CSV table of C-alpha atoms and ligand atoms in Angstrom, one decimal:
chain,number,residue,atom,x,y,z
A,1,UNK,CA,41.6,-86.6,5.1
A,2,UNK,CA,37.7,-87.3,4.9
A,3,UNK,CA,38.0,-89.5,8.0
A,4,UNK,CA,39.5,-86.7,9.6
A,5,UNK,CA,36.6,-84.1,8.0
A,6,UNK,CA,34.4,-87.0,9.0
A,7,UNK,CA,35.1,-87.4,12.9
A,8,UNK,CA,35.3,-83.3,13.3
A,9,UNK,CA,31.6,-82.6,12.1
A,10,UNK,CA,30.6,-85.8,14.8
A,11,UNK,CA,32.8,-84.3,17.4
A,12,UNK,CA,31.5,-80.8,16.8
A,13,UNK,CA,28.0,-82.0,16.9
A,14,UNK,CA,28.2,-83.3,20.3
A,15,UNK,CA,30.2,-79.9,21.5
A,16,UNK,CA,28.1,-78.3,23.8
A,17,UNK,CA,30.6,-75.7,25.9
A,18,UNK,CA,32.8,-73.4,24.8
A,19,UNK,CA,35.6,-75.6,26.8
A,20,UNK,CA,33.9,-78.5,24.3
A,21,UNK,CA,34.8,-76.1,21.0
A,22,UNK,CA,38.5,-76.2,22.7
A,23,UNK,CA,39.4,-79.5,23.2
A,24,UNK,CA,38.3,-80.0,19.5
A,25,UNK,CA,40.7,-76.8,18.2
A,26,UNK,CA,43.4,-78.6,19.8
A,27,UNK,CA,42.5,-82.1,18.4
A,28,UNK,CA,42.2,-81.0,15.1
A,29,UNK,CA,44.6,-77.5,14.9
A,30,UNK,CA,46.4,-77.9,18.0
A,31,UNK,CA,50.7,-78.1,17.6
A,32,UNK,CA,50.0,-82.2,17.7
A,33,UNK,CA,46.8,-81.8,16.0
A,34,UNK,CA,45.3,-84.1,13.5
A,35,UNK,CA,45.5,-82.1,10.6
A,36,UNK,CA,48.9,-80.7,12.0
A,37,UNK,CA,50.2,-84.4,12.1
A,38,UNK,CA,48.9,-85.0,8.6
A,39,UNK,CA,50.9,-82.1,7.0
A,40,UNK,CA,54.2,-83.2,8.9
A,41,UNK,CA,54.3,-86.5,8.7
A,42,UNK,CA,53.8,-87.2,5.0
A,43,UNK,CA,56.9,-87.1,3.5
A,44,UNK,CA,56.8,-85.1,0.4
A,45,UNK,CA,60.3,-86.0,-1.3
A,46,UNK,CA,58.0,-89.4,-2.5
A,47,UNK,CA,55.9,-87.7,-3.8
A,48,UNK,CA,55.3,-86.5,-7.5
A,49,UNK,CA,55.1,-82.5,-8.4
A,50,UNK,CA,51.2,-82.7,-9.3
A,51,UNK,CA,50.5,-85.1,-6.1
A,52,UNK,CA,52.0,-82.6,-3.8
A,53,UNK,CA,50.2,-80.2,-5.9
A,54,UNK,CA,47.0,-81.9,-5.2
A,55,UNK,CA,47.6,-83.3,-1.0
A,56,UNK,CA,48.6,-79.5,-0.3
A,57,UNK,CA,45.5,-78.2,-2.0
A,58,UNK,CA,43.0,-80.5,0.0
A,59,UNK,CA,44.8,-79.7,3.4
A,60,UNK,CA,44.8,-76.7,2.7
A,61,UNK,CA,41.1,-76.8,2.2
A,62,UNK,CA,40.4,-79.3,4.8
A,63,UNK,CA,42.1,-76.3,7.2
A,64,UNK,CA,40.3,-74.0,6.2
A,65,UNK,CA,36.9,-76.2,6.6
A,66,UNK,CA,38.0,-77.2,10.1
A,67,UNK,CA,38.5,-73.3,10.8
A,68,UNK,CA,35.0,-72.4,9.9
A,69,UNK,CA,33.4,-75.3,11.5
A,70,UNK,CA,35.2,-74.5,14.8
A,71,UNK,CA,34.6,-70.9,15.1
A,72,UNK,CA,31.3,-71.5,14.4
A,73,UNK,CA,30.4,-73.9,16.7
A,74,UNK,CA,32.4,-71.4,19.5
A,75,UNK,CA,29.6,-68.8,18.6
A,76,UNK,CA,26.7,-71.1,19.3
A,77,UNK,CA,28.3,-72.7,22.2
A,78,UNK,CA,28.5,-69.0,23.7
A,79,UNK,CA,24.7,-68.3,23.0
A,80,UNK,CA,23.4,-71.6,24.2
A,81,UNK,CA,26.2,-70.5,27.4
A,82,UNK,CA,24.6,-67.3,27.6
A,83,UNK,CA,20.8,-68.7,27.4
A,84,UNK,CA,21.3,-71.3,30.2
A,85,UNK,CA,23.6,-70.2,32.0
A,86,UNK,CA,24.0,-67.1,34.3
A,87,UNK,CA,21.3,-66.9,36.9
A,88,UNK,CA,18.5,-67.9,34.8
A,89,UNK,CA,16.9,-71.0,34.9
A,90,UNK,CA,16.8,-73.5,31.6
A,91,UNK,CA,13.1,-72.1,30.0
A,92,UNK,CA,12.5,-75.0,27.9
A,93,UNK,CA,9.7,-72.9,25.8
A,94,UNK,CA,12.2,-70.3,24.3
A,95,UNK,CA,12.4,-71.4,21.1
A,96,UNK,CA,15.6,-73.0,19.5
A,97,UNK,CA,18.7,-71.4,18.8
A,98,UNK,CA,19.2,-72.4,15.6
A,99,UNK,CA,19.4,-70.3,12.8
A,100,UNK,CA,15.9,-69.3,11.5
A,101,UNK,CA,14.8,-70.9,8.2
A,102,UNK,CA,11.5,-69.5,7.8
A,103,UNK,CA,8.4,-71.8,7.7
A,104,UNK,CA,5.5,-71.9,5.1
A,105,UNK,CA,2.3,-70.7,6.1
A,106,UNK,CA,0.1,-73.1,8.0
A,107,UNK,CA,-2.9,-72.5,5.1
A,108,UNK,CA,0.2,-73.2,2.3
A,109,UNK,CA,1.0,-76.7,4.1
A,110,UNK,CA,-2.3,-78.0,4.4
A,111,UNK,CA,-2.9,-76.7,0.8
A,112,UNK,CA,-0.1,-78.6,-0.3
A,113,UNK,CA,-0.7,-81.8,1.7
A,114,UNK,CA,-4.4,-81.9,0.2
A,115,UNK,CA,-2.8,-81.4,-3.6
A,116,UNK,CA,-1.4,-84.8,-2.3
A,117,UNK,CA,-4.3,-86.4,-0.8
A,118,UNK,CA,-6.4,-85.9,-3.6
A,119,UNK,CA,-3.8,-86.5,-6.9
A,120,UNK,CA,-3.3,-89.7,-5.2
A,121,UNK,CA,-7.1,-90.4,-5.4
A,122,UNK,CA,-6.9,-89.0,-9.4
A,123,UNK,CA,-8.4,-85.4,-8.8
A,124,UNK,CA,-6.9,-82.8,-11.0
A,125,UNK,CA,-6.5,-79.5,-9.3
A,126,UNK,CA,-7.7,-76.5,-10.8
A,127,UNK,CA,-7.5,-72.8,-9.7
A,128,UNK,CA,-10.3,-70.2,-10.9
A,129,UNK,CA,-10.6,-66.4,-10.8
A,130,UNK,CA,-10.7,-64.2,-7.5
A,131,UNK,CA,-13.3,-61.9,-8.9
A,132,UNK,CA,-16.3,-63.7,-10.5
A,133,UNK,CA,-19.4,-62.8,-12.7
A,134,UNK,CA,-22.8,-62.9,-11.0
A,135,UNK,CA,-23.5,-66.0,-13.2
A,136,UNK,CA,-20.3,-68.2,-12.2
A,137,UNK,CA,-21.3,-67.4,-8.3
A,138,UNK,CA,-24.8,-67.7,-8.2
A,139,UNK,CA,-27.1,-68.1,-11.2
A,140,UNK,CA,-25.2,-71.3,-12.7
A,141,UNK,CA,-25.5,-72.6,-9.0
A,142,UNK,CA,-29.4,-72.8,-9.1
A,143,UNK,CA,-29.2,-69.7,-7.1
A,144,UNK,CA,-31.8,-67.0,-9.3
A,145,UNK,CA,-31.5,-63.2,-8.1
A,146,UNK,CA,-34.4,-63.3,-5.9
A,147,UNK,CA,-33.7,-66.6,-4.4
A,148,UNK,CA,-32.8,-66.2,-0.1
A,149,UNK,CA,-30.3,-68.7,-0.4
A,150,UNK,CA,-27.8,-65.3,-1.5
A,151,UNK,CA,-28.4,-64.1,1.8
A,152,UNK,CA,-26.6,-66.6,3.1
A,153,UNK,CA,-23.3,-65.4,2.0
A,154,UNK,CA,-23.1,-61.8,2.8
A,155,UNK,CA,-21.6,-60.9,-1.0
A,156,UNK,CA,-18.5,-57.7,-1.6
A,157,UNK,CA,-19.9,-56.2,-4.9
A,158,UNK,CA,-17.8,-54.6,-6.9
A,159,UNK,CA,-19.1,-51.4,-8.4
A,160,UNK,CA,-18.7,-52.9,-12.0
A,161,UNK,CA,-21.2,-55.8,-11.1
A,162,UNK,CA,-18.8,-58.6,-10.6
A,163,UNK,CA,-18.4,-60.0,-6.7
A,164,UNK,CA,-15.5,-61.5,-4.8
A,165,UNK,CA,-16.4,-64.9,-5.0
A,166,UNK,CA,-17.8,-66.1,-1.8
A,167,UNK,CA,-16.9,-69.9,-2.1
A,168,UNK,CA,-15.6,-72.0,-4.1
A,169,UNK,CA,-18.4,-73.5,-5.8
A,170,UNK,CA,-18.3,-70.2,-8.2
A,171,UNK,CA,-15.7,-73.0,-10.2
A,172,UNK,CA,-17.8,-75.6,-10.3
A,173,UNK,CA,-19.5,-74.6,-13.8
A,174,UNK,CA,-16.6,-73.9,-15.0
A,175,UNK,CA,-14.6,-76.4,-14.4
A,176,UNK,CA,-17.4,-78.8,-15.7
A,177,UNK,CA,-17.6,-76.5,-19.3
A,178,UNK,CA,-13.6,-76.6,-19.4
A,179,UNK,CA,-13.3,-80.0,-18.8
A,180,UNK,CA,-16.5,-82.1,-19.2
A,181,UNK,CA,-17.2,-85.5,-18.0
A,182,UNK,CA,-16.1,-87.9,-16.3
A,183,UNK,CA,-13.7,-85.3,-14.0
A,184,UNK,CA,-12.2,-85.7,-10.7
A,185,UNK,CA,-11.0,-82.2,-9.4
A,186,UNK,CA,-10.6,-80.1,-6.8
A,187,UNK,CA,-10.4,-76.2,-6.7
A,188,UNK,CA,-9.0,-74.6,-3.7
A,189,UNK,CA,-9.4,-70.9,-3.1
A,190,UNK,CA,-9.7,-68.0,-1.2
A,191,UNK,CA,-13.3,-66.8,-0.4
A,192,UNK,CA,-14.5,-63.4,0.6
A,193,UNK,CA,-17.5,-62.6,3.0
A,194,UNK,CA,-18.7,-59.5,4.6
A,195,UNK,CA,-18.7,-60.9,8.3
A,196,UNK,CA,-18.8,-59.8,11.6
A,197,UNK,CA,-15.2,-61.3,12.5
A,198,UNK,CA,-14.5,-63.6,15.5
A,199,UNK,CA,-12.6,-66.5,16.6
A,200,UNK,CA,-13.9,-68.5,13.7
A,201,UNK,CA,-15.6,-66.0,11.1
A,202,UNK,CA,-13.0,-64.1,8.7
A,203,UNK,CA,-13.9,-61.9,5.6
A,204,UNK,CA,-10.9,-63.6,3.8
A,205,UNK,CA,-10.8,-67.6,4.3
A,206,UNK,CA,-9.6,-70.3,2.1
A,207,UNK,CA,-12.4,-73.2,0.7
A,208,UNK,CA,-11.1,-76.3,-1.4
A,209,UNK,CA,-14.0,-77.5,-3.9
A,210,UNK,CA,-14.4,-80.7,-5.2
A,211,UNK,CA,-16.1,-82.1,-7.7
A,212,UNK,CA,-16.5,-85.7,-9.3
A,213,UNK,CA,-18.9,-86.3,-11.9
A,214,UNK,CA,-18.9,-90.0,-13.7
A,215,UNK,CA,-21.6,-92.7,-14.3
A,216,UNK,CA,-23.2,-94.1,-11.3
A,217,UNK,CA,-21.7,-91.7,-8.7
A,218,UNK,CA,-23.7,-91.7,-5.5
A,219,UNK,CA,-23.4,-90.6,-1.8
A,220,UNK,CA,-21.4,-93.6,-1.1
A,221,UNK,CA,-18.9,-92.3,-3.3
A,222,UNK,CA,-18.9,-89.2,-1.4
A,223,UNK,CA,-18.8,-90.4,2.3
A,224,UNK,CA,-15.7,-93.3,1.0
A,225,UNK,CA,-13.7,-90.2,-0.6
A,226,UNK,CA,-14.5,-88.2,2.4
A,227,UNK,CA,-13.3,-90.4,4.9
A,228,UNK,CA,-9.9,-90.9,2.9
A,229,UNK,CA,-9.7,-87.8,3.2
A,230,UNK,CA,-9.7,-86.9,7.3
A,231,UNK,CA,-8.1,-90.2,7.8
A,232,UNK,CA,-5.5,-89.2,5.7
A,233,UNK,CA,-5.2,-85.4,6.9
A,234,UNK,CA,-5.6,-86.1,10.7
A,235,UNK,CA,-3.6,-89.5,10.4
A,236,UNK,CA,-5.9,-90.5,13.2
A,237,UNK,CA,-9.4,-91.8,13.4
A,238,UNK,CA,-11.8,-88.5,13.8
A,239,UNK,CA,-15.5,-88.9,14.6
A,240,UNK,CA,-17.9,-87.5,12.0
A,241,UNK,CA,-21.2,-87.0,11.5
A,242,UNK,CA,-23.4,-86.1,8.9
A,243,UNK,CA,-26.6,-84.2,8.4
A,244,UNK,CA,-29.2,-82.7,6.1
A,245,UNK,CA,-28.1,-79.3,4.8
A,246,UNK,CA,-29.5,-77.0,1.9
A,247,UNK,CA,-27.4,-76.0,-0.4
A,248,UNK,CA,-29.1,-74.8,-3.7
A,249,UNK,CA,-27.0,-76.8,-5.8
A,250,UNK,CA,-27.0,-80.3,-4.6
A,251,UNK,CA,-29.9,-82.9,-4.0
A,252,UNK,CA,-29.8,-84.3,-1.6
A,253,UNK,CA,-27.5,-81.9,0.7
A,254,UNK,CA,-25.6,-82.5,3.7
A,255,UNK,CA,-23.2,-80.8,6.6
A,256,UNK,CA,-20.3,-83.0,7.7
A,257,UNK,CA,-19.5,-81.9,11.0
A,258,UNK,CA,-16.3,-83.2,12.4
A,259,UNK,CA,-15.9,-83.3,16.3
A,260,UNK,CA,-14.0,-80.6,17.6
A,261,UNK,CA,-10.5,-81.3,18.0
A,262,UNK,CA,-9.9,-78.5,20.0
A,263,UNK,CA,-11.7,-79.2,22.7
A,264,UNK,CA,-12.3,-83.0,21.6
A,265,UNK,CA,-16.6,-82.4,22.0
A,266,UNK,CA,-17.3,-80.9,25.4
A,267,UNK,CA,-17.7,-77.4,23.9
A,268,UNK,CA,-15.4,-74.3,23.1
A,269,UNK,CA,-15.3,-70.8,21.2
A,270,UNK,CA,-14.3,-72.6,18.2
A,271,UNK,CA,-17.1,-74.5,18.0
A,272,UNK,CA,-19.4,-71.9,19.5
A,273,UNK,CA,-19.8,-74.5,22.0
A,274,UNK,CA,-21.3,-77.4,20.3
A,275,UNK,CA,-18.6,-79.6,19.9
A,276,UNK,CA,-18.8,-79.8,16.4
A,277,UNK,CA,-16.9,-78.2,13.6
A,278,UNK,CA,-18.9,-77.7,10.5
A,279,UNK,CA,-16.4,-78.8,8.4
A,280,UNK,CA,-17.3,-80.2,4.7
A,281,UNK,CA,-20.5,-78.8,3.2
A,282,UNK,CA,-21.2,-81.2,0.5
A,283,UNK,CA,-24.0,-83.4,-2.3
A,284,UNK,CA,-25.0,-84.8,-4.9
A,285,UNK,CA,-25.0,-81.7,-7.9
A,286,UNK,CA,-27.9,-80.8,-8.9
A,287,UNK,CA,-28.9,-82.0,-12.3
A,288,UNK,CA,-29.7,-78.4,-13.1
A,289,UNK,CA,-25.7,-77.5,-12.8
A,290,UNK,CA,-25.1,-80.5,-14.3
A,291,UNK,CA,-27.4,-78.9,-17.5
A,292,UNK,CA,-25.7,-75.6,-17.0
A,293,UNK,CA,-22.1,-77.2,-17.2
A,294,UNK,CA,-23.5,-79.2,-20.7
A,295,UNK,CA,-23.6,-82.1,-19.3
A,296,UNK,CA,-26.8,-84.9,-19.4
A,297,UNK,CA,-28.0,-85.7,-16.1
A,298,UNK,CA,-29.4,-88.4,-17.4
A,299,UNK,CA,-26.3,-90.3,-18.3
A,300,UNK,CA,-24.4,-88.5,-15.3
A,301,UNK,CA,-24.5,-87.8,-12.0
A,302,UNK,CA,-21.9,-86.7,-9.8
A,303,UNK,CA,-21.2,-84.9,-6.3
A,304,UNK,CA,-19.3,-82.1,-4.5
A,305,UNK,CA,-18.2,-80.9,-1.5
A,306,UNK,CA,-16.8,-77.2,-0.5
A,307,UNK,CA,-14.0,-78.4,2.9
A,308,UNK,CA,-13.7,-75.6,4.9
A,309,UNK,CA,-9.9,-75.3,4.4
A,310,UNK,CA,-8.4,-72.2,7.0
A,311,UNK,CA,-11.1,-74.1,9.1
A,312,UNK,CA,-9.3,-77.7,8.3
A,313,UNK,CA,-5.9,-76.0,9.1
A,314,UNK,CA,-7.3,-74.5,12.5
A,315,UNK,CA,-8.3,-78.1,13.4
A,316,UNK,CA,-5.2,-79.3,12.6
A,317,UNK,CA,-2.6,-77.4,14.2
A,318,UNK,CA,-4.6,-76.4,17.0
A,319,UNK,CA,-5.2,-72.7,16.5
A,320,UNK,CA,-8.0,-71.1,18.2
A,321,UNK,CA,-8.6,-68.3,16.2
A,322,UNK,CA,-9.0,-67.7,12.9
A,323,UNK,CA,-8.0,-64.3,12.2
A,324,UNK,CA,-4.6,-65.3,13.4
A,325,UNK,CA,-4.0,-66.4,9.9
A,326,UNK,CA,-4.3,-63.0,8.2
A,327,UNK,CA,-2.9,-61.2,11.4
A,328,UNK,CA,1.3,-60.8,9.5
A,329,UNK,CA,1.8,-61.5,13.6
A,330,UNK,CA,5.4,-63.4,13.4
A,331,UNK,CA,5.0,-64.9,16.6
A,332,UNK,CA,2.0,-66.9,14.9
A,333,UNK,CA,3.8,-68.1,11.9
A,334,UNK,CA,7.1,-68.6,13.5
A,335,UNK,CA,5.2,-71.7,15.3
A,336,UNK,CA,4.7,-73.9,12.5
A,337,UNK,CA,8.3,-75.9,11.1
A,338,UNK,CA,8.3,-77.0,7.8
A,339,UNK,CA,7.7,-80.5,7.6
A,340,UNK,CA,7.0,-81.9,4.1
B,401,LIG,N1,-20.4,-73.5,-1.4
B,401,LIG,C1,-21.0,-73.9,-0.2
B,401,LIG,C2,-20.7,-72.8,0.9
B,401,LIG,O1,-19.7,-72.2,0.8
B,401,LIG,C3,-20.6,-75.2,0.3
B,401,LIG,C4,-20.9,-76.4,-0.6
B,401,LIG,C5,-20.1,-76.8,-1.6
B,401,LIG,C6,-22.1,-77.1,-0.4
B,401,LIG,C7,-20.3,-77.9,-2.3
B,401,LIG,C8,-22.4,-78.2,-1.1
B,401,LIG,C9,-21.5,-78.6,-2.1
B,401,LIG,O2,-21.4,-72.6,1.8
């Protein structure tokens, strides 16, 4: 009986027509049908009361499967019929027939995929608050009240004083006073901004922090763990490059730009033409949040790096336009399968 079960869900795979579906029903169900033959030709006179008890339960059931399997391999055959056939032409972009099974969002895979990445390298990963204090944000960040470097991140305030954090270095400090040192972790998050939207500018956007702090840690630390990283995301060789960048908090700073994948470097929206992607933000800390985390510069040092992860994910897959990820448009999400 499971060679029979076994040779019906290969011959049912391969059925394509409705015609296809028939030739199996009488195979399997027909008058000289498998199953049919099975029943008749075991003769049950040999057999005890519990065995016939038990072969006439599984054909029973073994029916019944074959049943199901048929009549629902009929209904697909008659949708793929009705999708190719007729006077329309085989379209091979409409998506599958298959039954839909739902997808994560493209920001949850790449989310998930970096957990990966960087447990494998020994990070912890940490999750902090939505809504920070002034202090977490900015002031533990070297960034005083009156210092410009605030206008760089057009900042929601709430009325009670406290601000949607604008990226994820508001967990840096922290993460440092939780934890201490040495730590290896990284803190992705969702990041608010008051921007003028466009193809790549959204007021709700996802960054992934990370922060090492040991003995001895220096830049070369920082470039090894960050080409692990987009070798290991992009499964490819991509081309980076990296220059100076200010960033209160770290000394020395840098921008690691990665070349557009979109366009591969001759220039697109996404890139606002340059052919480069700002794409990982990142530094040595500054001893100074090193002091306001407790810990000694002088016996530590450590660095950090904000990845720009919706823009990471619009890299990856392709997407053109951020504000597709927040647009709830099916069609967008429907796009991305699974694959973990
Ligand atoms: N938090 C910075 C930003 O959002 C990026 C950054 C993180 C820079 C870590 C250096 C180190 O712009």
């Amino acid at each position: 009986m499971e060679t029979i079960r076994q040779q019906l869900i290969t011959d049912l795979s391969g059925a394509k027509t409705p015609q296809d579906v028939e030739n199996a029903r009488v195979k399997y169900l027909g008058r000289k049908g498998l199953i049919t033959l099975a029943a008749k030709e075991t003769d049950f006179s040999k057999l005890t009361a519990e065995e016939k008890k038990s072969f006439g339960s599984r054909l029973n059931e073994l029916k019944n499967f074959a049943a199901e399997q048929l009549a629902a391999a009929a209904e697909s055959a008659k949708q793929f019929g009705a999708a190719v056939g007729g006077t329309r032409k085989l379209d091979l972009t409409v998506p599958g027939l298959s039954r839909r099974l739902g997808a994560l969002h493209p920001i949850t895979t790449t989310l998930v995929e970096l957990h990966q990445i960087f447990q494998g390298m020994g990070f912890m990963v940490l999750q902090g608050p939505d809504i920070e204090t002034e202090y977490y944000n900015f002031e533990s960040l070297n960034i005083p009240n009156d210092h410009p470097a605030r206008d760089m991140q057009d900042t929601f305030w709430l009325t009670n004083g406290m601000v949607m954090k604008t990226h994820t270095s508001a967990n840096q400090v922290r993460a440092l006073e939780r934890f201490g040192a040495p730590i290896r972790a990284i803190f992705p998050g969702r990041c608010f901004r008051y921007e003028a939207m466009d193809a790549s500018h959204e007021n709700t956007f996802y960054q992934c922090e990370g922060l090492v702090v040991d003995k001895n840690i220096s830049v070369a630390n920082l470039i090894a763990v960050m080409k692990t990283l987009l070798g290991e995301v992009f499964h490819r060789e991509v081309k980076v490059r990296l220059r100076p960048g200010f960033f209160p908090f770290v000394e020395p700073g840098f921008e690691l730009d990665l070349n557009c994948l979109i366009c591969g470097g001759t220039g697109c929206p996404t890139c606002k033409e340059s052919g480069w992607i700002e794409l990982i933000p990142c530094g040595l800390i500054h001893p100074r949040v090193l002091e306001y985390g407790k810990i000694d510069p002088n016996e530590y040092s450590g660095f950090a790096f904000g990845l720009g992860l919706t823009r990471l994910a619009m890299m990856k897959y392709g997407v053109r336009d951020i504000r597709l990820f927040n647009s709830g448009d099916v069609r967008f999400y429907e796009q991305f399968v699974a694959v973990m």
